[in-house]
């Protein structure tokens, strides 16, 4: 790039520019801030970046070409010129019928992949008629109690025609069993099933708390899914290792990388300990990141994460297949940045966040609806969110060349800095015995909480501007919006549907299938085949998870 003589000349010229132009200007007019930093109090941002900031960059070792190691510039050689990212709009609307209607609407509007959101009882492994589910049925997504609900959700949607992402963790194996069972019912070859199951229970102990079992049996379930999928559904991603919720809990970009990849390391180690070969299951691992408002930081984050994962898989696990070392990821725009005030501003926030994800090379993308700070999104707002992606794909030019910000002195420097900081955090985690021990002693939670506290204080003190919230506010009294609503009647109808399933099914077959699940849980047989047979016998999510609760126990907090 530049030899030592060139770099010396640039340093000298910069010093001259600093003294002759910058210092007099700053003395006279000042600057907006004494210290500029990336989002959430992350990396310091210098006034100017030059070749000296990337003097140690080696193109072959640090960047390479798209589709080649270390994958900094992307995992596919043609980027989006061959195929655009999958456009997924997160949808789960109270009842199975409403969700099916929304899915058909989105597919008709040009969505290229489905993304299924579940209500809180389903996420926690409870049926809709359980006392623990009261008042929450269908509130945050669709209520799924039995295979019959899944049949309704996907009515008129052949599973070999779509890729489906399911945001479910503790009972992920049960919902995956339903998807496989539905595919069998439709006559779809299991090798044709495509999609992703989130299945990331470790981040639940850190950020979301929708866990069921203690870590050890939870990791057993995860690795059972890995083993089953490698043999039966090779085109389905077995886990979406999620940094999204870690970032939404308040982390910096570097922490998001470090704790997410740290969880990934823990899953790989657990699978290897269970006797699996890294090159058999690692190609089916996927990741899930947030995209925030600081565009250049987010681009650098995605690039750094790809390079670091490649290094970890080579250095720690001797992975040989290229696919085992490629970090492929879904991105969702940042829900926590959406504001209830001046909701139209959220359209702009989402567009910038989507741009960052695309410039960073995401494999699939969900763009939030503008009204998601208030309720489930309406058809109008979800259409606008989808159109945001379509305009980005077909009108902006951002998808026409691969890794377009590569070579930027700032972006390359920031990529290096984020990778270095993330690696330092991972080393701190290693010194504590890994992610499980680091969660157990509260290290991960404290690190995230400290950043979240500082950020909130900055907002309250006016040091961090949130447009429409603490600056540029307007009176909004009396404004009415069309919002989606889940009613008590919806909950009643879902419970009646569940009662009908139990009344109509072969009770002996359901009980026998549940006992088979119990036997598998007590032994070392892979859980997935018994789970598939149980859902086919119309055993419910709550009944299956109830058996697993009895055998594996419940986690009460504190790993």
Tab-separated table of N, CA, C and O in Angstrom, residues 286-326:
chain	number	residue	atom	x	y	z
A	286	UNK	N	-25.392	-20.583	12.529
A	286	UNK	CA	-25.592	-19.242	11.978
A	286	UNK	C	-25.644	-18.252	13.141
A	286	UNK	O	-25.736	-18.638	14.305
A	287	UNK	N	-25.604	-16.971	12.809
A	287	UNK	CA	-25.549	-15.927	13.818
A	287	UNK	C	-26.629	-14.890	13.563
A	287	UNK	O	-27.216	-14.825	12.471
A	288	UNK	N	-26.871	-14.070	14.559
A	288	UNK	CA	-27.957	-13.084	14.506
A	288	UNK	C	-27.472	-11.824	15.220
A	288	UNK	O	-27.185	-11.865	16.413
A	289	UNK	N	-27.353	-10.738	14.475
A	289	UNK	CA	-26.847	-9.491	15.043
A	289	UNK	C	-27.872	-8.370	14.924
A	289	UNK	O	-28.770	-8.409	14.075
A	290	UNK	N	-27.692	-7.370	15.758
A	290	UNK	CA	-28.469	-6.137	15.657
A	290	UNK	C	-27.752	-5.164	14.725
A	290	UNK	O	-26.537	-5.249	14.542
A	291	UNK	N	-28.514	-4.261	14.147
A	291	UNK	CA	-27.909	-3.164	13.387
A	291	UNK	C	-28.420	-1.854	13.964
A	291	UNK	O	-29.630	-1.606	13.984
A	292	UNK	N	-27.488	-1.043	14.448
A	292	UNK	CA	-27.834	0.198	15.142
A	292	UNK	C	-27.610	1.404	14.239
A	292	UNK	O	-27.375	1.273	13.041
A	293	UNK	N	-27.670	2.595	14.820
A	293	UNK	CA	-27.715	3.818	14.029
A	293	UNK	C	-26.366	4.272	13.485
A	293	UNK	O	-26.316	4.993	12.489
A	294	UNK	N	-25.275	3.897	14.151
A	294	UNK	CA	-23.954	4.343	13.722
A	294	UNK	C	-23.501	3.466	12.556
A	294	UNK	O	-22.946	2.382	12.746
A	295	UNK	N	-23.748	3.931	11.353
A	295	UNK	CA	-23.598	3.095	10.160
A	295	UNK	C	-22.201	2.520	10.024
A	295	UNK	O	-22.015	1.312	9.819
A	296	UNK	N	-21.171	3.354	10.158
A	296	UNK	CA	-19.816	2.885	9.905
A	296	UNK	C	-19.353	1.906	10.982
A	296	UNK	O	-18.640	0.945	10.686
A	297	UNK	N	-19.769	2.134	12.230
A	297	UNK	CA	-19.433	1.190	13.285
A	297	UNK	C	-20.081	-0.169	13.019
A	297	UNK	O	-19.449	-1.222	13.223
A	298	UNK	N	-21.324	-0.175	12.579
A	298	UNK	CA	-22.005	-1.435	12.328
A	298	UNK	C	-21.349	-2.200	11.181
A	298	UNK	O	-21.171	-3.422	11.260
A	299	UNK	N	-20.978	-1.502	10.133
A	299	UNK	CA	-20.291	-2.162	9.018
A	299	UNK	C	-18.990	-2.792	9.515
A	299	UNK	O	-18.682	-3.955	9.217
A	300	UNK	N	-18.229	-2.028	10.284
A	300	UNK	CA	-16.965	-2.551	10.818
A	300	UNK	C	-17.212	-3.736	11.748
A	300	UNK	O	-16.426	-4.696	11.768
A	301	UNK	N	-18.296	-3.687	12.519
A	301	UNK	CA	-18.625	-4.785	13.432
A	301	UNK	C	-18.860	-6.084	12.680
A	301	UNK	O	-18.325	-7.141	13.051
A	302	UNK	N	-19.640	-6.025	11.618
A	302	UNK	CA	-19.931	-7.239	10.852
A	302	UNK	C	-18.656	-7.811	10.228
A	302	UNK	O	-18.445	-9.025	10.216
A	303	UNK	N	-17.804	-6.930	9.718
A	303	UNK	CA	-16.566	-7.373	9.091
A	303	UNK	C	-15.631	-7.998	10.131
A	303	UNK	O	-15.011	-9.037	9.913
A	304	UNK	N	-15.528	-7.353	11.294
A	304	UNK	CA	-14.663	-7.866	12.362
A	304	UNK	C	-15.164	-9.217	12.866
A	304	UNK	O	-14.363	-10.123	13.155
A	305	UNK	N	-16.479	-9.364	12.998
A	305	UNK	CA	-17.048	-10.621	13.488
A	305	UNK	C	-16.730	-11.769	12.536
A	305	UNK	O	-16.387	-12.879	12.972
A	306	UNK	N	-16.821	-11.524	11.233
A	306	UNK	CA	-16.511	-12.584	10.259
A	306	UNK	C	-15.055	-13.031	10.396
A	306	UNK	O	-14.747	-14.226	10.402
A	307	UNK	N	-14.159	-12.039	10.486
A	307	UNK	CA	-12.735	-12.364	10.555
A	307	UNK	C	-12.383	-13.090	11.862
A	307	UNK	O	-11.607	-14.038	11.866
A	308	UNK	N	-12.983	-12.649	12.960
A	308	UNK	CA	-12.673	-13.250	14.254
A	308	UNK	C	-13.208	-14.681	14.342
A	308	UNK	O	-12.534	-15.568	14.881
A	309	UNK	N	-14.423	-14.920	13.833
A	309	UNK	CA	-14.971	-16.281	13.858
A	309	UNK	C	-14.101	-17.228	13.043
A	309	UNK	O	-13.837	-18.368	13.463
A	310	UNK	N	-13.641	-16.771	11.893
A	310	UNK	CA	-12.732	-17.581	11.084
A	310	UNK	C	-11.506	-17.965	11.897
A	310	UNK	O	-11.088	-19.130	11.924
A	311	UNK	N	-10.926	-17.007	12.616
A	311	UNK	CA	-9.737	-17.277	13.424
A	311	UNK	C	-10.031	-18.260	14.543
A	311	UNK	O	-9.253	-19.187	14.796
A	312	UNK	N	-11.157	-18.063	15.228
A	312	UNK	CA	-11.508	-18.939	16.345
A	312	UNK	C	-11.702	-20.383	15.876
A	312	UNK	O	-11.260	-21.331	16.537
A	313	UNK	N	-12.367	-20.561	14.751
A	313	UNK	CA	-12.631	-21.914	14.272
A	313	UNK	C	-11.347	-22.617	13.821
A	313	UNK	O	-11.221	-23.839	13.948
A	314	UNK	N	-10.395	-21.843	13.319
A	314	UNK	CA	-9.112	-22.438	12.934
A	314	UNK	C	-8.230	-22.683	14.149
A	314	UNK	O	-7.676	-23.760	14.330
A	315	UNK	N	-8.103	-21.661	15.010
A	315	UNK	CA	-7.158	-21.725	16.117
A	315	UNK	C	-7.586	-22.725	17.184
A	315	UNK	O	-6.749	-23.443	17.741
A	316	UNK	N	-8.882	-22.755	17.488
A	316	UNK	CA	-9.340	-23.581	18.616
A	316	UNK	C	-9.829	-24.958	18.218
A	316	UNK	O	-9.726	-25.904	18.999
A	317	UNK	N	-10.401	-25.071	17.026
A	317	UNK	CA	-11.094	-26.315	16.697
A	317	UNK	C	-10.546	-27.014	15.450
A	317	UNK	O	-11.075	-28.054	15.061
A	318	UNK	N	-9.521	-26.437	14.824
A	318	UNK	CA	-8.909	-27.053	13.645
A	318	UNK	C	-9.941	-27.385	12.572
A	318	UNK	O	-9.858	-28.429	11.901
A	319	UNK	N	-10.931	-26.513	12.433
A	319	UNK	CA	-11.936	-26.726	11.383
A	319	UNK	C	-11.259	-26.686	10.020
A	319	UNK	O	-10.362	-25.876	9.778
A	320	UNK	N	-11.683	-27.559	9.141
A	320	UNK	CA	-11.057	-27.655	7.826
A	320	UNK	C	-11.967	-27.194	6.699
A	320	UNK	O	-11.517	-26.536	5.764
A	321	UNK	N	-13.242	-27.523	6.778
A	321	UNK	CA	-14.155	-27.098	5.712
A	321	UNK	C	-14.280	-25.575	5.707
A	321	UNK	O	-14.468	-24.965	6.762
A	322	UNK	N	-14.225	-24.952	4.537
A	322	UNK	CA	-14.455	-23.502	4.493
A	322	UNK	C	-15.774	-23.099	5.145
A	322	UNK	O	-15.832	-22.104	5.882
A	323	UNK	N	-16.847	-23.885	4.911
A	323	UNK	CA	-18.161	-23.538	5.466
A	323	UNK	C	-18.179	-23.569	6.982
A	323	UNK	O	-19.010	-22.910	7.613
A	324	UNK	N	-17.254	-24.330	7.584
A	324	UNK	CA	-17.187	-24.393	9.042
A	324	UNK	C	-16.625	-23.104	9.637
A	324	UNK	O	-16.810	-22.832	10.823
A	325	UNK	N	-15.936	-22.335	8.815
A	325	UNK	CA	-15.255	-21.123	9.293
A	325	UNK	C	-15.924	-19.842	8.830
A	325	UNK	O	-15.445	-18.751	9.126
A	326	UNK	N	-17.017	-19.991	8.108
A	326	UNK	CA	-17.715	-18.820	7.573
A	326	UNK	C	-18.820	-18.382	8.525
A	326	UNK	O	-19.691	-19.173	8.884
